[in-house]
Amino acid sequence: AAPAGAEAGMAGRKTLEALSAADAIVDALDVARHERERIDEHVRSRAARLSGAEDKDDDDDDEAAADFDDEDDDDDDAADAVVVRGGGGALSSYGGGKVYPQGLQPNPLLMGLSPERYALRSIETVKAADLEQSVLALPFSSALSLLDYLGGWLAAGERVELTCRLAALIVRLHYTQLGATAAARGVLLRVRPLLRRRAAEMRDMMGFNLAGLGMLEG
């Protein structure tokens, strides 16, 4: 355990660059959250419209025409409206594929990125020397939001070393408050096995590489 007053000592060493980076991370997390909510709402609305259209087709006397319309709508829905919330690690969120469903205008602030990748980029742009202090300067609500994103990035295998280090840092800094916050328990339960799995994969990879280097040197 960290000695008493350790966090206060760390806080006293925060630099202006770290504080500015923390503000940028908070802004990026907010933009990503609002954009993911906008995408999800569009998908839900589209699904509701398609469901209503299917119900209407079921009452149509012309069964052949109704079946054709249902099949066509199902194909459009599967191709254009399948977007999963960031925590699920969907390809549209963390990998390739379309970011925005058909009919929804992309947010130019994201510059073609998914909300989750936009948030990750805000972390990647922070200088390594300022990253720990930037995370320390985050309010708890933003730290919890970041931890949730880290779970998705870990599941998708995005920047594993960085995400493992940040997840461990957030848990260490906010351990007491995370344990006392009901909303954080689900996030912790999801992140914990992912951290262990990715850390084990990194350890195995490093061991394999070291063994290979040893053979070359020998």
PDB file of C-alpha atoms in Angstrom:
ATOM      1  CA  ALA A   1       0.000   0.000   0.000  1.00  0.00           C
ATOM      2  CA  ALA A   2       1.108   3.551  -0.674  1.00  0.00           C
ATOM      3  CA  PRO A   3       2.296   5.489   2.395  1.00  0.00           C
ATOM      4  CA  ALA A   4       0.000   8.078   3.921  1.00  0.00           C
ATOM      5  CA  GLY A   5       0.128  11.356   2.041  1.00  0.00           C
ATOM      6  CA  ALA A   6       1.630   9.793  -1.073  1.00  0.00           C
ATOM      7  CA  GLU A   7      -1.184  11.007  -3.309  1.00  0.00           C
ATOM      8  CA  ALA A   8      -0.913  14.514  -1.898  1.00  0.00           C
ATOM      9  CA  GLY A   9       2.802  14.477  -2.655  1.00  0.00           C
ATOM     10  CA  MET A  10       2.121  13.378  -6.212  1.00  0.00           C
ATOM     11  CA  ALA A  11      -0.508  16.069  -6.621  1.00  0.00           C
ATOM     12  CA  GLY A  12       1.932  18.739  -5.571  1.00  0.00           C
ATOM     13  CA  ARG A  13       4.183  17.918  -8.514  1.00  0.00           C
ATOM     14  CA  LYS A  14       1.562  18.426 -11.195  1.00  0.00           C
ATOM     15  CA  THR A  15       2.706  20.656 -14.016  1.00  0.00           C
ATOM     16  CA  LEU A  16       0.781  23.077 -16.172  1.00  0.00           C
ATOM     17  CA  GLU A  17       1.204  20.698 -19.126  1.00  0.00           C
ATOM     18  CA  ALA A  18      -0.290  17.833 -17.121  1.00  0.00           C
ATOM     19  CA  LEU A  19      -3.271  19.946 -16.080  1.00  0.00           C
ATOM     20  CA  SER A  20      -3.846  21.039 -19.670  1.00  0.00           C
ATOM     21  CA  ALA A  21      -3.655  17.406 -20.792  1.00  0.00           C
ATOM     22  CA  ALA A  22      -6.154  16.427 -18.098  1.00  0.00           C
ATOM     23  CA  ASP A  23      -8.592  19.077 -19.373  1.00  0.00           C
ATOM     24  CA  ALA A  24      -8.163  17.755 -22.924  1.00  0.00           C
ATOM     25  CA  ILE A  25      -8.867  14.194 -21.757  1.00  0.00           C
ATOM     26  CA  VAL A  26     -12.021  15.293 -19.928  1.00  0.00           C
ATOM     27  CA  ASP A  27     -13.235  17.151 -23.021  1.00  0.00           C
ATOM     28  CA  ALA A  28     -12.513  14.149 -25.273  1.00  0.00           C
ATOM     29  CA  LEU A  29     -14.344  11.772 -22.928  1.00  0.00           C
ATOM     30  CA  ASP A  30     -17.373  14.082 -22.876  1.00  0.00           C
ATOM     31  CA  VAL A  31     -17.418  14.413 -26.674  1.00  0.00           C
ATOM     32  CA  ALA A  32     -17.065  10.642 -27.082  1.00  0.00           C
ATOM     33  CA  ARG A  33     -19.866   9.943 -24.616  1.00  0.00           C
ATOM     34  CA  HIS A  34     -22.281  12.392 -26.241  1.00  0.00           C
ATOM     35  CA  GLU A  35     -21.456  11.073 -29.710  1.00  0.00           C
ATOM     36  CA  ARG A  36     -21.901   7.433 -28.694  1.00  0.00           C
ATOM     37  CA  GLU A  37     -25.276   8.350 -27.158  1.00  0.00           C
ATOM     38  CA  ARG A  38     -26.263  10.114 -30.400  1.00  0.00           C
ATOM     39  CA  ILE A  39     -25.310   7.074 -32.475  1.00  0.00           C
ATOM     40  CA  ASP A  40     -27.128   4.676 -30.163  1.00  0.00           C
ATOM     41  CA  GLU A  41     -30.251   6.844 -30.157  1.00  0.00           C
ATOM     42  CA  HIS A  42     -30.253   6.946 -33.953  1.00  0.00           C
ATOM     43  CA  VAL A  43     -29.941   3.155 -34.105  1.00  0.00           C
ATOM     44  CA  ARG A  44     -32.776   2.681 -31.620  1.00  0.00           C
ATOM     45  CA  SER A  45     -35.017   5.098 -33.522  1.00  0.00           C
ATOM     46  CA  ARG A  46     -34.258   3.380 -36.813  1.00  0.00           C
ATOM     47  CA  ALA A  47     -34.950  -0.037 -35.309  1.00  0.00           C
ATOM     48  CA  ALA A  48     -38.272   1.233 -33.918  1.00  0.00           C
ATOM     49  CA  ARG A  49     -39.266   2.579 -37.334  1.00  0.00           C
ATOM     50  CA  LEU A  50     -38.347  -0.700 -39.004  1.00  0.00           C
ATOM     51  CA  SER A  51     -40.293  -2.635 -36.387  1.00  0.00           C
ATOM     52  CA  GLY A  52     -43.332  -0.443 -36.991  1.00  0.00           C
ATOM     53  CA  ALA A  53     -43.033  -0.948 -40.727  1.00  0.00           C
ATOM     54  CA  GLU A  54     -42.868  -4.700 -40.254  1.00  0.00           C
ATOM     55  CA  ASP A  55     -45.990  -4.670 -38.063  1.00  0.00           C
ATOM     56  CA  LYS A  56     -47.823  -2.742 -40.748  1.00  0.00           C
ATOM     57  CA  ASP A  57     -46.674  -5.185 -43.405  1.00  0.00           C
ATOM     58  CA  ASP A  58     -47.950  -8.098 -41.316  1.00  0.00           C
ATOM     59  CA  ASP A  59     -51.462  -6.649 -41.548  1.00  0.00           C
ATOM     60  CA  ASP A  60     -51.265  -6.168 -45.289  1.00  0.00           C
ATOM     61  CA  ASP A  61     -53.497  -8.432 -47.360  1.00  0.00           C
ATOM     62  CA  ASP A  62     -50.788  -8.937 -49.946  1.00  0.00           C
ATOM     63  CA  GLU A  63     -48.591 -11.465 -48.117  1.00  0.00           C
ATOM     64  CA  ALA A  64     -46.076 -11.842 -50.923  1.00  0.00           C
ATOM     65  CA  ALA A  65     -45.370  -8.119 -51.069  1.00  0.00           C
ATOM     66  CA  ALA A  66     -45.135  -7.928 -47.276  1.00  0.00           C
ATOM     67  CA  ASP A  67     -42.607 -10.773 -47.111  1.00  0.00           C
ATOM     68  CA  PHE A  68     -40.447  -9.095 -49.763  1.00  0.00           C
ATOM     69  CA  ASP A  69     -40.484  -5.776 -47.903  1.00  0.00           C
ATOM     70  CA  ASP A  70     -39.617  -7.470 -44.609  1.00  0.00           C
ATOM     71  CA  GLU A  71     -36.608  -9.228 -46.139  1.00  0.00           C
ATOM     72  CA  ASP A  72     -35.378  -6.017 -47.745  1.00  0.00           C
ATOM     73  CA  ASP A  73     -35.743  -4.054 -44.494  1.00  0.00           C
ATOM     74  CA  ASP A  74     -33.934  -6.748 -42.536  1.00  0.00           C
ATOM     75  CA  ASP A  75     -30.994  -6.577 -44.949  1.00  0.00           C
ATOM     76  CA  ASP A  76     -30.812  -2.782 -44.668  1.00  0.00           C
ATOM     77  CA  ASP A  77     -31.013  -2.955 -40.895  1.00  0.00           C
ATOM     78  CA  ALA A  78     -28.224  -5.497 -40.628  1.00  0.00           C
ATOM     79  CA  ALA A  79     -25.965  -3.573 -43.001  1.00  0.00           C
ATOM     80  CA  ASP A  80     -26.558  -0.031 -41.834  1.00  0.00           C
ATOM     81  CA  ALA A  81     -27.800   0.056 -38.255  1.00  0.00           C
ATOM     82  CA  VAL A  82     -25.733  -2.419 -36.247  1.00  0.00           C
ATOM     83  CA  VAL A  83     -23.722  -0.394 -33.731  1.00  0.00           C
ATOM     84  CA  VAL A  84     -22.844  -1.710 -30.298  1.00  0.00           C
ATOM     85  CA  ARG A  85     -22.052   0.416 -27.249  1.00  0.00           C
ATOM     86  CA  GLY A  86     -18.340   1.001 -26.702  1.00  0.00           C
ATOM     87  CA  GLY A  87     -18.037  -1.371 -23.753  1.00  0.00           C
ATOM     88  CA  GLY A  88     -18.811  -4.307 -26.021  1.00  0.00           C
ATOM     89  CA  GLY A  89     -15.719  -3.847 -28.172  1.00  0.00           C
ATOM     90  CA  ALA A  90     -17.597  -3.875 -31.490  1.00  0.00           C
ATOM     91  CA  LEU A  91     -15.629  -3.518 -34.705  1.00  0.00           C
ATOM     92  CA  SER A  92     -17.464  -0.279 -35.464  1.00  0.00           C
ATOM     93  CA  SER A  93     -16.161   1.066 -32.161  1.00  0.00           C
ATOM     94  CA  TYR A  94     -12.629  -0.270 -31.910  1.00  0.00           C
ATOM     95  CA  GLY A  95     -11.668  -1.781 -35.244  1.00  0.00           C
ATOM     96  CA  GLY A  96     -12.457  -1.506 -38.914  1.00  0.00           C
ATOM     97  CA  GLY A  97     -15.852  -1.070 -40.493  1.00  0.00           C
ATOM     98  CA  LYS A  98     -18.352   1.744 -40.616  1.00  0.00           C
ATOM     99  CA  VAL A  99     -18.411   4.097 -37.650  1.00  0.00           C
ATOM    100  CA  TYR A 100     -21.734   5.823 -38.370  1.00  0.00           C
ATOM    101  CA  PRO A 101     -24.969   4.138 -39.425  1.00  0.00           C
ATOM    102  CA  GLN A 102     -26.699   5.217 -42.608  1.00  0.00           C
ATOM    103  CA  GLY A 103     -28.635   8.463 -42.299  1.00  0.00           C
ATOM    104  CA  LEU A 104     -26.606   9.937 -39.420  1.00  0.00           C
ATOM    105  CA  GLN A 105     -24.332  12.892 -40.130  1.00  0.00           C
ATOM    106  CA  PRO A 106     -20.810  12.286 -38.724  1.00  0.00           C
ATOM    107  CA  ASN A 107     -19.463  14.717 -36.156  1.00  0.00           C
ATOM    108  CA  PRO A 108     -16.587  16.653 -37.793  1.00  0.00           C
ATOM    109  CA  LEU A 109     -14.852  16.988 -34.416  1.00  0.00           C
ATOM    110  CA  LEU A 110     -14.073  13.289 -34.507  1.00  0.00           C
ATOM    111  CA  MET A 111     -12.365  13.561 -37.917  1.00  0.00           C
ATOM    112  CA  GLY A 112     -13.663  10.216 -39.118  1.00  0.00           C
ATOM    113  CA  LEU A 113     -12.878   8.344 -35.893  1.00  0.00           C
ATOM    114  CA  SER A 114     -15.317   6.379 -33.774  1.00  0.00           C
ATOM    115  CA  PRO A 115     -16.104   7.933 -30.366  1.00  0.00           C
ATOM    116  CA  GLU A 116     -13.985   5.268 -28.675  1.00  0.00           C
ATOM    117  CA  ARG A 117     -10.968   5.823 -30.915  1.00  0.00           C
ATOM    118  CA  TYR A 118     -11.325   9.577 -30.483  1.00  0.00           C
ATOM    119  CA  ALA A 119     -11.109   9.146 -26.714  1.00  0.00           C
ATOM    120  CA  LEU A 120      -8.107   6.835 -27.076  1.00  0.00           C
ATOM    121  CA  ARG A 121      -6.315   9.369 -29.256  1.00  0.00           C
ATOM    122  CA  SER A 122      -6.657  11.990 -26.516  1.00  0.00           C
ATOM    123  CA  ILE A 123      -4.701   9.644 -24.241  1.00  0.00           C
ATOM    124  CA  GLU A 124      -2.078   8.820 -26.852  1.00  0.00           C
ATOM    125  CA  THR A 125      -1.260  12.483 -27.454  1.00  0.00           C
ATOM    126  CA  VAL A 126      -0.293  13.098 -23.798  1.00  0.00           C
ATOM    127  CA  LYS A 127       3.455  13.117 -23.179  1.00  0.00           C
ATOM    128  CA  ALA A 128       4.612  10.028 -21.301  1.00  0.00           C
ATOM    129  CA  ALA A 129       6.162  12.216 -18.592  1.00  0.00           C
ATOM    130  CA  ASP A 130       2.814  13.959 -17.975  1.00  0.00           C
ATOM    131  CA  LEU A 131       0.452  11.010 -18.327  1.00  0.00           C
ATOM    132  CA  GLU A 132       0.393   9.869 -14.708  1.00  0.00           C
ATOM    133  CA  GLN A 133      -0.117  13.385 -13.382  1.00  0.00           C
ATOM    134  CA  SER A 134      -2.813  14.026 -15.982  1.00  0.00           C
ATOM    135  CA  VAL A 135      -4.758  10.969 -14.824  1.00  0.00           C
ATOM    136  CA  LEU A 136      -4.261  12.019 -11.217  1.00  0.00           C
ATOM    137  CA  ALA A 137      -5.792  15.419 -12.022  1.00  0.00           C
ATOM    138  CA  LEU A 138      -8.969  13.892 -13.484  1.00  0.00           C
ATOM    139  CA  PRO A 139     -12.154  14.199 -11.425  1.00  0.00           C
ATOM    140  CA  PHE A 140     -13.458  10.855 -10.208  1.00  0.00           C
ATOM    141  CA  SER A 141     -16.360  10.811 -12.673  1.00  0.00           C
ATOM    142  CA  SER A 142     -13.949  11.221 -15.592  1.00  0.00           C
ATOM    143  CA  ALA A 143     -11.569   8.629 -14.141  1.00  0.00           C
ATOM    144  CA  LEU A 144     -14.450   6.152 -13.917  1.00  0.00           C
ATOM    145  CA  SER A 145     -15.491   6.935 -17.489  1.00  0.00           C
ATOM    146  CA  LEU A 146     -11.896   6.431 -18.635  1.00  0.00           C
ATOM    147  CA  LEU A 147     -11.717   3.109 -16.781  1.00  0.00           C
ATOM    148  CA  ASP A 148     -14.835   1.979 -18.621  1.00  0.00           C
ATOM    149  CA  TYR A 149     -13.233   2.887 -21.955  1.00  0.00           C
ATOM    150  CA  LEU A 150     -10.048   1.101 -20.903  1.00  0.00           C
ATOM    151  CA  GLY A 151     -12.078  -2.078 -20.464  1.00  0.00           C
ATOM    152  CA  GLY A 152     -13.248  -1.811 -24.059  1.00  0.00           C
ATOM    153  CA  TRP A 153      -9.758  -1.077 -25.336  1.00  0.00           C
ATOM    154  CA  LEU A 154      -8.374  -4.056 -23.413  1.00  0.00           C
ATOM    155  CA  ALA A 155     -11.065  -6.340 -24.833  1.00  0.00           C
ATOM    156  CA  ALA A 156     -10.224  -5.145 -28.354  1.00  0.00           C
ATOM    157  CA  GLY A 157      -6.461  -5.396 -27.818  1.00  0.00           C
ATOM    158  CA  GLU A 158      -5.892  -1.663 -28.393  1.00  0.00           C
ATOM    159  CA  ARG A 159      -2.592  -0.277 -27.026  1.00  0.00           C
ATOM    160  CA  VAL A 160      -2.395  -3.047 -24.432  1.00  0.00           C
ATOM    161  CA  GLU A 161       0.664  -1.776 -22.563  1.00  0.00           C
ATOM    162  CA  LEU A 162      -0.768   1.739 -22.238  1.00  0.00           C
ATOM    163  CA  THR A 163      -4.247   0.586 -21.250  1.00  0.00           C
ATOM    164  CA  CYS A 164      -2.949  -1.873 -18.645  1.00  0.00           C
ATOM    165  CA  ARG A 165      -0.783   0.802 -17.071  1.00  0.00           C
ATOM    166  CA  LEU A 166      -3.615   3.346 -16.969  1.00  0.00           C
ATOM    167  CA  ALA A 167      -6.169   0.888 -15.612  1.00  0.00           C
ATOM    168  CA  ALA A 168      -3.820  -0.150 -12.819  1.00  0.00           C
ATOM    169  CA  LEU A 169      -3.072   3.506 -12.054  1.00  0.00           C
ATOM    170  CA  ILE A 170      -6.747   4.504 -11.834  1.00  0.00           C
ATOM    171  CA  VAL A 171      -7.570   1.558  -9.571  1.00  0.00           C
ATOM    172  CA  ARG A 172      -4.618   2.382  -7.323  1.00  0.00           C
ATOM    173  CA  LEU A 173      -5.476   6.080  -7.078  1.00  0.00           C
ATOM    174  CA  HIS A 174      -9.235   5.669  -6.557  1.00  0.00           C
ATOM    175  CA  TYR A 175      -9.383   2.271  -4.892  1.00  0.00           C
ATOM    176  CA  THR A 176     -11.506   3.349  -1.925  1.00  0.00           C
ATOM    177  CA  GLN A 177     -13.976   5.426  -3.908  1.00  0.00           C
ATOM    178  CA  LEU A 178     -14.296   2.787  -6.628  1.00  0.00           C
ATOM    179  CA  GLY A 179     -15.162   0.179  -4.018  1.00  0.00           C
ATOM    180  CA  ALA A 180     -17.787   2.453  -2.477  1.00  0.00           C
ATOM    181  CA  THR A 181     -19.442   3.427  -5.787  1.00  0.00           C
ATOM    182  CA  ALA A 182     -22.133   1.052  -7.012  1.00  0.00           C
ATOM    183  CA  ALA A 183     -21.746   2.133 -10.642  1.00  0.00           C
ATOM    184  CA  ALA A 184     -18.025   1.296 -10.542  1.00  0.00           C
ATOM    185  CA  ARG A 185     -18.423  -2.309  -9.442  1.00  0.00           C
ATOM    186  CA  GLY A 186     -19.590  -3.546 -12.819  1.00  0.00           C
ATOM    187  CA  VAL A 187     -16.705  -1.747 -14.510  1.00  0.00           C
ATOM    188  CA  LEU A 188     -14.202  -3.289 -12.091  1.00  0.00           C
ATOM    189  CA  LEU A 189     -15.641  -6.776 -12.579  1.00  0.00           C
ATOM    190  CA  ARG A 190     -15.252  -6.368 -16.342  1.00  0.00           C
ATOM    191  CA  VAL A 191     -11.759  -4.846 -16.273  1.00  0.00           C
ATOM    192  CA  ARG A 192     -10.175  -7.200 -13.731  1.00  0.00           C
ATOM    193  CA  PRO A 193     -10.107 -10.405 -15.847  1.00  0.00           C
ATOM    194  CA  LEU A 194      -9.142  -8.408 -18.931  1.00  0.00           C
ATOM    195  CA  LEU A 195      -6.165  -6.916 -17.114  1.00  0.00           C
ATOM    196  CA  ARG A 196      -5.002 -10.328 -15.969  1.00  0.00           C
ATOM    197  CA  ARG A 197      -5.396 -11.865 -19.413  1.00  0.00           C
ATOM    198  CA  ARG A 198      -3.638  -9.071 -21.289  1.00  0.00           C
ATOM    199  CA  ALA A 199      -0.842  -8.868 -18.693  1.00  0.00           C
ATOM    200  CA  ALA A 200      -0.287 -12.617 -19.010  1.00  0.00           C
ATOM    201  CA  GLU A 201      -0.183 -12.323 -22.807  1.00  0.00           C
ATOM    202  CA  MET A 202       2.391  -9.530 -22.594  1.00  0.00           C
ATOM    203  CA  ARG A 203       4.479 -11.530 -20.111  1.00  0.00           C
ATOM    204  CA  ASP A 204       4.441 -14.576 -22.394  1.00  0.00           C
ATOM    205  CA  MET A 205       5.354 -12.472 -25.414  1.00  0.00           C
ATOM    206  CA  MET A 206       8.256 -10.828 -23.600  1.00  0.00           C
ATOM    207  CA  GLY A 207       9.477 -14.200 -22.342  1.00  0.00           C
ATOM    208  CA  PHE A 208       9.349 -15.635 -25.859  1.00  0.00           C
ATOM    209  CA  ASN A 209      11.252 -12.640 -27.258  1.00  0.00           C
ATOM    210  CA  LEU A 210      13.891 -12.835 -24.529  1.00  0.00           C
ATOM    211  CA  ALA A 211      14.342 -16.547 -25.167  1.00  0.00           C
ATOM    212  CA  GLY A 212      14.782 -15.819 -28.864  1.00  0.00           C
ATOM    213  CA  LEU A 213      17.377 -13.155 -28.145  1.00  0.00           C
ATOM    214  CA  GLY A 214      19.202 -15.566 -25.868  1.00  0.00           C
ATOM    215  CA  MET A 215      19.383 -18.148 -28.627  1.00  0.00           C
ATOM    216  CA  LEU A 216      20.699 -15.561 -31.096  1.00  0.00           C
ATOM    217  CA  GLU A 217      23.366 -14.394 -28.659  1.00  0.00           C
ATOM    218  CA  GLY A 218      24.351 -17.945 -27.877  1.00  0.00           C
TER     219      GLY A 218
END
